[in-house]
XYZ file of C-alpha atoms in Angstrom:
396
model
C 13.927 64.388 -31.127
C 13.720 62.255 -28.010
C 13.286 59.066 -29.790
C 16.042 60.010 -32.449
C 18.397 60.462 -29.543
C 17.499 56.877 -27.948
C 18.425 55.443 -31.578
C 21.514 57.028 -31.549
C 22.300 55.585 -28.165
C 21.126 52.090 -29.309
C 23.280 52.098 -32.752
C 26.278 53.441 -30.347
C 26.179 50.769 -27.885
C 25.795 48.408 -30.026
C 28.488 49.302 -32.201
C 30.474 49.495 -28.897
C 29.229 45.480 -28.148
C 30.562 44.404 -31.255
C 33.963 46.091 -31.038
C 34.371 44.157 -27.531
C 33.304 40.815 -29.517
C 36.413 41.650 -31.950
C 38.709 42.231 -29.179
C 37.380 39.975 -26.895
C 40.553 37.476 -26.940
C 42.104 40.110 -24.896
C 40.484 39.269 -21.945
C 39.670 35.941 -22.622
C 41.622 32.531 -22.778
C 44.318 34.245 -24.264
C 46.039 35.029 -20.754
C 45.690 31.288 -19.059
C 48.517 29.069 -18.761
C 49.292 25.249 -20.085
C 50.310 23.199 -17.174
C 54.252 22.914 -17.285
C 55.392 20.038 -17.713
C 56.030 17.765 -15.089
C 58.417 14.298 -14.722
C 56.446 10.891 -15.002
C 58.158 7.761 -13.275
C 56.364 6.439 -16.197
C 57.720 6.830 -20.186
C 54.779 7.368 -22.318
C 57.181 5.785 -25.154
C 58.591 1.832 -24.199
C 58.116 -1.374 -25.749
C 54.907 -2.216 -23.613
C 52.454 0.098 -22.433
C 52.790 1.385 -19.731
C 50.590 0.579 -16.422
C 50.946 -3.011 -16.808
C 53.861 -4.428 -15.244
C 54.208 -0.652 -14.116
C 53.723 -0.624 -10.198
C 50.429 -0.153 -9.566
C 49.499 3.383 -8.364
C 46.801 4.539 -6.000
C 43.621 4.835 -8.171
C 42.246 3.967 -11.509
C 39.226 5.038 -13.794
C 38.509 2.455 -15.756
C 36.366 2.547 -18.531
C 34.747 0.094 -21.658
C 33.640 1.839 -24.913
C 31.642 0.498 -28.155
C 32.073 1.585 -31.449
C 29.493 3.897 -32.858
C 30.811 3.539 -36.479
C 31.941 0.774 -38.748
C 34.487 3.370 -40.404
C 38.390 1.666 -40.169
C 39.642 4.214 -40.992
C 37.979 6.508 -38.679
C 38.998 4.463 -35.865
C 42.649 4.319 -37.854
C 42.443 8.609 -36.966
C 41.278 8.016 -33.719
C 43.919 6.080 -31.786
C 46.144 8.481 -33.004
C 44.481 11.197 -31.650
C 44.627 9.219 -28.137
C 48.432 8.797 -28.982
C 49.320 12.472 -29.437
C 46.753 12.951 -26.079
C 48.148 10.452 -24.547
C 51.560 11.745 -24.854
C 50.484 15.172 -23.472
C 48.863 13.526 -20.376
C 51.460 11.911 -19.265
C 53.349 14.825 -19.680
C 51.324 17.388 -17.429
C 49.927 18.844 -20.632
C 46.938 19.521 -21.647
C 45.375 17.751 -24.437
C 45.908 20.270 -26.584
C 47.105 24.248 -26.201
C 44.319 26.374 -25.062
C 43.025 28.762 -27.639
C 42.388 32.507 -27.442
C 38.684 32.670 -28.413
C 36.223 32.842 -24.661
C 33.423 31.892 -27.038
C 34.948 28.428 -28.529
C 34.577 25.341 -25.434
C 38.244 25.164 -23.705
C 40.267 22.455 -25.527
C 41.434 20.789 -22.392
C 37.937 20.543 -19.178
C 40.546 21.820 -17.333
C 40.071 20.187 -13.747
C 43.809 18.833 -14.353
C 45.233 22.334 -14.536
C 47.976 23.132 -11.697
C 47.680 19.533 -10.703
C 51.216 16.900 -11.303
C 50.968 13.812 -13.771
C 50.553 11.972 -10.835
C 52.319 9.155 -12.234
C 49.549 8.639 -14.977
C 49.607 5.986 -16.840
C 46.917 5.140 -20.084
C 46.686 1.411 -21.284
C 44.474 0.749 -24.156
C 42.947 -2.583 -25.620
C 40.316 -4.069 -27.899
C 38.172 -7.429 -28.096
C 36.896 -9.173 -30.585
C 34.255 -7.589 -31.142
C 35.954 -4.305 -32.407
C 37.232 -6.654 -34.932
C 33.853 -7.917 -36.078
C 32.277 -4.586 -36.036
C 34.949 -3.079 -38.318
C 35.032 -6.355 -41.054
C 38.305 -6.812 -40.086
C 37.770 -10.517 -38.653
C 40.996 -12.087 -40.454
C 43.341 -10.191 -38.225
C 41.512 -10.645 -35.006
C 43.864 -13.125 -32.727
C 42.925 -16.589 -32.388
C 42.925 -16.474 -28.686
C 40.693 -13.383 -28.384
C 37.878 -13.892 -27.942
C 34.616 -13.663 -24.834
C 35.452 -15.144 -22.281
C 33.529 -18.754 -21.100
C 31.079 -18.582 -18.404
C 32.395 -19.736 -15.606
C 30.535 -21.738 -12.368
C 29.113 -19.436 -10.122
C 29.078 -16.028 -12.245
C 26.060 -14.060 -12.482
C 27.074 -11.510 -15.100
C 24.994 -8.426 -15.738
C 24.538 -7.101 -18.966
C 25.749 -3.097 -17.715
C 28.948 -4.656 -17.190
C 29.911 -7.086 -19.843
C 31.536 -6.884 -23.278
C 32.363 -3.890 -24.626
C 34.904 -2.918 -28.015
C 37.638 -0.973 -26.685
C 38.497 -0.503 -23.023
C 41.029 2.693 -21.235
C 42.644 1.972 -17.835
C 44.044 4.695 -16.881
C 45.806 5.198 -13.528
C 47.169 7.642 -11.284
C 48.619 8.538 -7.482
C 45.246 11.009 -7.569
C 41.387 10.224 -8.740
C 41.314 13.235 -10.297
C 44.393 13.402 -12.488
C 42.619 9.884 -13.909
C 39.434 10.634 -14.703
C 40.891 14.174 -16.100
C 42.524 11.638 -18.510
C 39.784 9.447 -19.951
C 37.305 12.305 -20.097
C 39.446 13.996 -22.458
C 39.824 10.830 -24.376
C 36.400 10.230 -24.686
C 35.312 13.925 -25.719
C 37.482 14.037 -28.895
C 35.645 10.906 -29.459
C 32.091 11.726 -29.915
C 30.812 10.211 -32.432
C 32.823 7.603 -32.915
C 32.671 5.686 -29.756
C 29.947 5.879 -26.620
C 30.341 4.747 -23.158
C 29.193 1.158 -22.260
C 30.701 0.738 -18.454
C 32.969 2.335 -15.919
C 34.767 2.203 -12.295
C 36.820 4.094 -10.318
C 39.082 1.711 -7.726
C 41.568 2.541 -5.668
C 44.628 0.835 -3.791
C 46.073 1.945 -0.261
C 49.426 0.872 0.413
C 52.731 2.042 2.356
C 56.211 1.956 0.525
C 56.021 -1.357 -1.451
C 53.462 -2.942 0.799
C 51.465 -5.426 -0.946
C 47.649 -3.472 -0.739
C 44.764 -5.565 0.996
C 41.371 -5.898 -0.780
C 37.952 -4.785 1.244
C 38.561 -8.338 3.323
C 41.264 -7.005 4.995
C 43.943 -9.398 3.111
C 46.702 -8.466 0.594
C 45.854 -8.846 -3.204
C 48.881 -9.472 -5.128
C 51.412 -11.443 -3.439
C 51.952 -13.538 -6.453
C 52.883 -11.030 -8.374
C 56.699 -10.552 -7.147
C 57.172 -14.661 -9.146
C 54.814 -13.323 -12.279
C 57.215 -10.088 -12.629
C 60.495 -12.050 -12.998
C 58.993 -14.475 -15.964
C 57.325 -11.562 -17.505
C 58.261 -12.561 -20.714
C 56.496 -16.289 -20.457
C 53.643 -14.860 -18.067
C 52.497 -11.543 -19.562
C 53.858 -10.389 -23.008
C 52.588 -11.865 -26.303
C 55.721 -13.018 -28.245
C 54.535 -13.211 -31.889
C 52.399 -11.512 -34.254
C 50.747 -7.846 -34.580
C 50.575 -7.884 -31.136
C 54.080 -8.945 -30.153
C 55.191 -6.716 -27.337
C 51.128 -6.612 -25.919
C 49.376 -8.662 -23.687
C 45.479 -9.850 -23.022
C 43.586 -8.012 -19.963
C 41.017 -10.038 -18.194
C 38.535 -8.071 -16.501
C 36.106 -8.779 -13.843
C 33.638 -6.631 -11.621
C 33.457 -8.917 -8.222
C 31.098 -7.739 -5.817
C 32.315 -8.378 -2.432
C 29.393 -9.311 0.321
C 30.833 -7.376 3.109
C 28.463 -8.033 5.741
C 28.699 -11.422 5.661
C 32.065 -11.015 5.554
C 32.100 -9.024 8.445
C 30.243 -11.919 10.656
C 33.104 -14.698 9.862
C 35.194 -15.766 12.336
C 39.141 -15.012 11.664
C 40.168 -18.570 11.509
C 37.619 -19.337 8.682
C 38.255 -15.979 7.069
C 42.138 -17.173 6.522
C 40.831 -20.830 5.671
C 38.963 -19.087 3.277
C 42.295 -17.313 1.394
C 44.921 -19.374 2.498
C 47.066 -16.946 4.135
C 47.309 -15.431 7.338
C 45.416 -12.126 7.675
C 47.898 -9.710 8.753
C 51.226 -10.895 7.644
C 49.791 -12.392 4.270
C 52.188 -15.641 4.533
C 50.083 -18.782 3.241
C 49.013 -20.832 6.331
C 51.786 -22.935 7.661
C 54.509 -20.478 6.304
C 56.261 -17.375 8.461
C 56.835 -14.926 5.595
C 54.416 -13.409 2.723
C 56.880 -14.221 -0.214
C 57.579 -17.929 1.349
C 57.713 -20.576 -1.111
C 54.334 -22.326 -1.188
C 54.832 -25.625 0.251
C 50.653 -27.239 -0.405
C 51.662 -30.447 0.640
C 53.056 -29.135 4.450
C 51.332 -30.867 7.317
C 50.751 -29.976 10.872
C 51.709 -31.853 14.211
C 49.001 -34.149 13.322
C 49.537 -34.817 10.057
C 46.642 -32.508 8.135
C 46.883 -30.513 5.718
C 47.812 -27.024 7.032
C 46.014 -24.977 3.819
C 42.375 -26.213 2.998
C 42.339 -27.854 -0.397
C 39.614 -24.956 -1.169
C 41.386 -22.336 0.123
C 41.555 -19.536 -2.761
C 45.293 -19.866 -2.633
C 45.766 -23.511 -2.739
C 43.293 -23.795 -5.683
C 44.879 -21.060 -7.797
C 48.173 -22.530 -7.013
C 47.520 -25.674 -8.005
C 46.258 -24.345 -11.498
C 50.063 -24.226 -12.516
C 49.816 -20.991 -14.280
C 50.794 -17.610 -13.501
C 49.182 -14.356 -14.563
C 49.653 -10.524 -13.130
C 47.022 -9.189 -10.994
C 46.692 -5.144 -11.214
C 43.058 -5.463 -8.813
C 41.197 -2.700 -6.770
C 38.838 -2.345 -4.595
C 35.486 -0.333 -5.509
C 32.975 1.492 -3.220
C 29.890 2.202 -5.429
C 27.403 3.338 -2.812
C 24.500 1.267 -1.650
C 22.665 -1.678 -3.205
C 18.878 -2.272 -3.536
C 19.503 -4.330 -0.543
C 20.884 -1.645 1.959
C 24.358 -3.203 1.886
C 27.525 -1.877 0.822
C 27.289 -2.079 -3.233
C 31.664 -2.738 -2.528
C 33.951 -5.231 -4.286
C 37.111 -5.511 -6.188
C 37.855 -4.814 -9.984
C 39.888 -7.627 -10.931
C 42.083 -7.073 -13.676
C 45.537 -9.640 -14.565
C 47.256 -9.581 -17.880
C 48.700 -12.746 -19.166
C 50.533 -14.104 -22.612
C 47.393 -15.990 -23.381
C 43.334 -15.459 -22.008
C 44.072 -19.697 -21.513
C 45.964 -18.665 -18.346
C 43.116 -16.836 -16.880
C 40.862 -19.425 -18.156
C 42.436 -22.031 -16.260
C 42.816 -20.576 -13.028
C 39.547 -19.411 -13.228
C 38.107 -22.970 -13.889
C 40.381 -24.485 -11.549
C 38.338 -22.423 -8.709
C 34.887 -23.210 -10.192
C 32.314 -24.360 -7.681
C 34.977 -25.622 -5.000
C 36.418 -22.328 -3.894
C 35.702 -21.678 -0.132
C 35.811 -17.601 -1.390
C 32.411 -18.007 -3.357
C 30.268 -18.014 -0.493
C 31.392 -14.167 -0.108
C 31.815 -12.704 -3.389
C 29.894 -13.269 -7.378
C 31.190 -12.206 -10.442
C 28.680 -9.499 -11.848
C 31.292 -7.756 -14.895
C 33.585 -9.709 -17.621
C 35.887 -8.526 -20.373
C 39.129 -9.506 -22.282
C 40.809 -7.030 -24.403
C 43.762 -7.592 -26.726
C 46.113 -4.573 -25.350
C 48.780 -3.113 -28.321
C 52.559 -3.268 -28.052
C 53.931 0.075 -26.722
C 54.411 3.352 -28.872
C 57.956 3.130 -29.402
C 58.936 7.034 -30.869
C 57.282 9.832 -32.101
C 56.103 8.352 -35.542
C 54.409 5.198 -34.139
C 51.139 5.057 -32.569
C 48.795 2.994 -30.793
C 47.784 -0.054 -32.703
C 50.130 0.902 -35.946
C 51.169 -3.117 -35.849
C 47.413 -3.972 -36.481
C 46.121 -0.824 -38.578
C 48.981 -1.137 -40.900
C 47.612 -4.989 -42.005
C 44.206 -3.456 -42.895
């Protein structure tokens, strides 16, 4: 009798279990909120992407992918999943709407929730590679491809090359990497992680921001904005309306740094260390003048200054840089640096400048080039029936 009565008591609370299994949305995701929506600065929808000649925010997460399938059309699927994500990132969205089911994964990781857009901004790009991978060589652009080695770089394998690469940026860390984790999980399977870093700017109103040396990073920028069209956007082709990003990973030797004297430390860039005017000039947005003299008739800018070099080049690109803080190296130093990113209307621009610095530049005896990319980056999504890379996919 006794052990027909514990039977019964099984079979009913099990029976019980299972009813609270079928009713379980109830109490599950059923009753959590989407984040509202919230206003971006920043249009998901324009010409260009954004977060290129966007003004640059606090932080960025960015991060370099390889293909993990030779499937176009796959791929074709894939960036327009990122476009409808995308879209509901910038938003304040969540990926997608969460479901009602506690037992399914959330759709959205969630650390986002109850948090603003941040001014996020998502800029995507490809190298040549991607095109080799996929067989679709023929449509690759003629100007895209790896970058030359350059004098003094001592690239590392963990942060070179790479198919596709995702800069996203934000006014918060979190809101960033929120934004290429999703991105990546709903593409498992088709893509893997190569390399990553998280930078960040600091910078009051529309200060210029200064790099781990103490200097601003970007003065030039304010001449490369106003020729935009001649400096950064590609004017023919699938990727009219795009533009190339050069990437480097720069580690910075701080404590060496640290030991220089303030006079050679502005030798070094150029420019005076706290008002950012190039040596011999009052103001940061001065009109470079190499050829000015002093009293005695020298040059007032060293002729391997970073600044006089770069200048000298004759081309202009836009830098969108920060600074990294990765830790310690094997060396018990600061492993600290910048992530140098410009886009231009053609890689030659970096190419030049970056060749026109070589061996000479006073700055290499504090920093080394350890990371390189260059990515073709798509025209902008323009409405609700385009998406990313439509120009290119729609040739294939």
């Amino acid at each position: 009798m006794a052990e027909n009565t514990s039977r019964r008591d099984f079979l009913k609370h099990t029976a019980l279990v299972g009813a609270g299994l079928l009713s379980a949305p109830a109490f599950g995701l059923e009753s959590r909120q989407q984040n509202p929506t919230f206003q971006n600065k920043y249009n998901f929808y324009g010409e260009h992407q954004a977060g290129i000649v966007t003004p640059a925010q606090k932080h960025i997460y960015f991060l370099v992918l390889e293909l993990d399938t030779h499937d176009v059309s796959k791929i074709k699927a894939l960036f327009k999943t990122w476009t409808e994500y995308s879209r509901n990132l910038t938003t304040g969205k969540n990926v997608k709407p969460y479901g009602s089911n506690p037992y399914l994964p959330p759709a959205d990781t969630g650390e986002a929730d109850s948090l603003n857009t941040h001014d996020l901004t998502l800029t995507f790009g490809v190298s040549q590679s991607f095109f080799q991978k996929l067989g679709i060589e023929k449509h690759k652009p003629a100007e895209l491809n790896d970058l030359p080695h350059f004098p003094r770089d001592q690239l590392q394998a963990d942060y070179t090359g790479g198919d596709i690469c995702i800069q996203a940026c934000a006014d918060d860390p979190q809101v960033a990497f929120h934004a290429v984790r999703n991105l990546v999980r709903v593409a498992r399977g088709e893509v893997k992680m190569k390399w990553s870093q998280m930078g960040f700017n600091s910078f009051l109103n529309n200060d210029t921001p200064r790099n781990l040396f103490g200097f601003k990073d970007g003065t030039a920028n304010a001449d490369s904005l106003k020729e935009q069209e001649k400096v950064v956007w590609v004017q023919d082709g699938w990727l009219k309306g795009g533009s190339y990003l050069a990437v480097r990973r720069v580690k910075m030797f701080l404590e060496t740094w640290d030991r220089t004297h303030l006079q050679s430390q502005e030798e070094t860039f150029g420019r005076h260390r706290d008002s950012g005017a190039a040596l011999g000039h009052k103001h940061e947005f001065d009109k470079l003048d190499l050829e000015k003299k002093d009293e005695k008739g020298n040059p007032v800018m060293p002729e391997i200054s970073h600044t006089h070099l770069a200048h000298k080049s004759g081309v202009k690109m836009l830098r969108r840089s920060f600074s990294y803080s990765s830790g310690i190296d094997d060396k018990g130093q600061f492993d600290s640096g910048l992530l140098f990113i410009s886009f231009q209307q053609s890689p030659e621009q970096f190419i030049k400048i970056q060749n026109r610095l070589g061996n000479i530049d006073k700055m290499n005896e504090y920093i080394t080039h350890i990371g390189s990319g260059l990515f073709a980056c798509f025209a902008g999504v323009k409405d609700e029936n385009d998406y990313l890379g439509k120009a290119l996919f729609e040739l294939i």
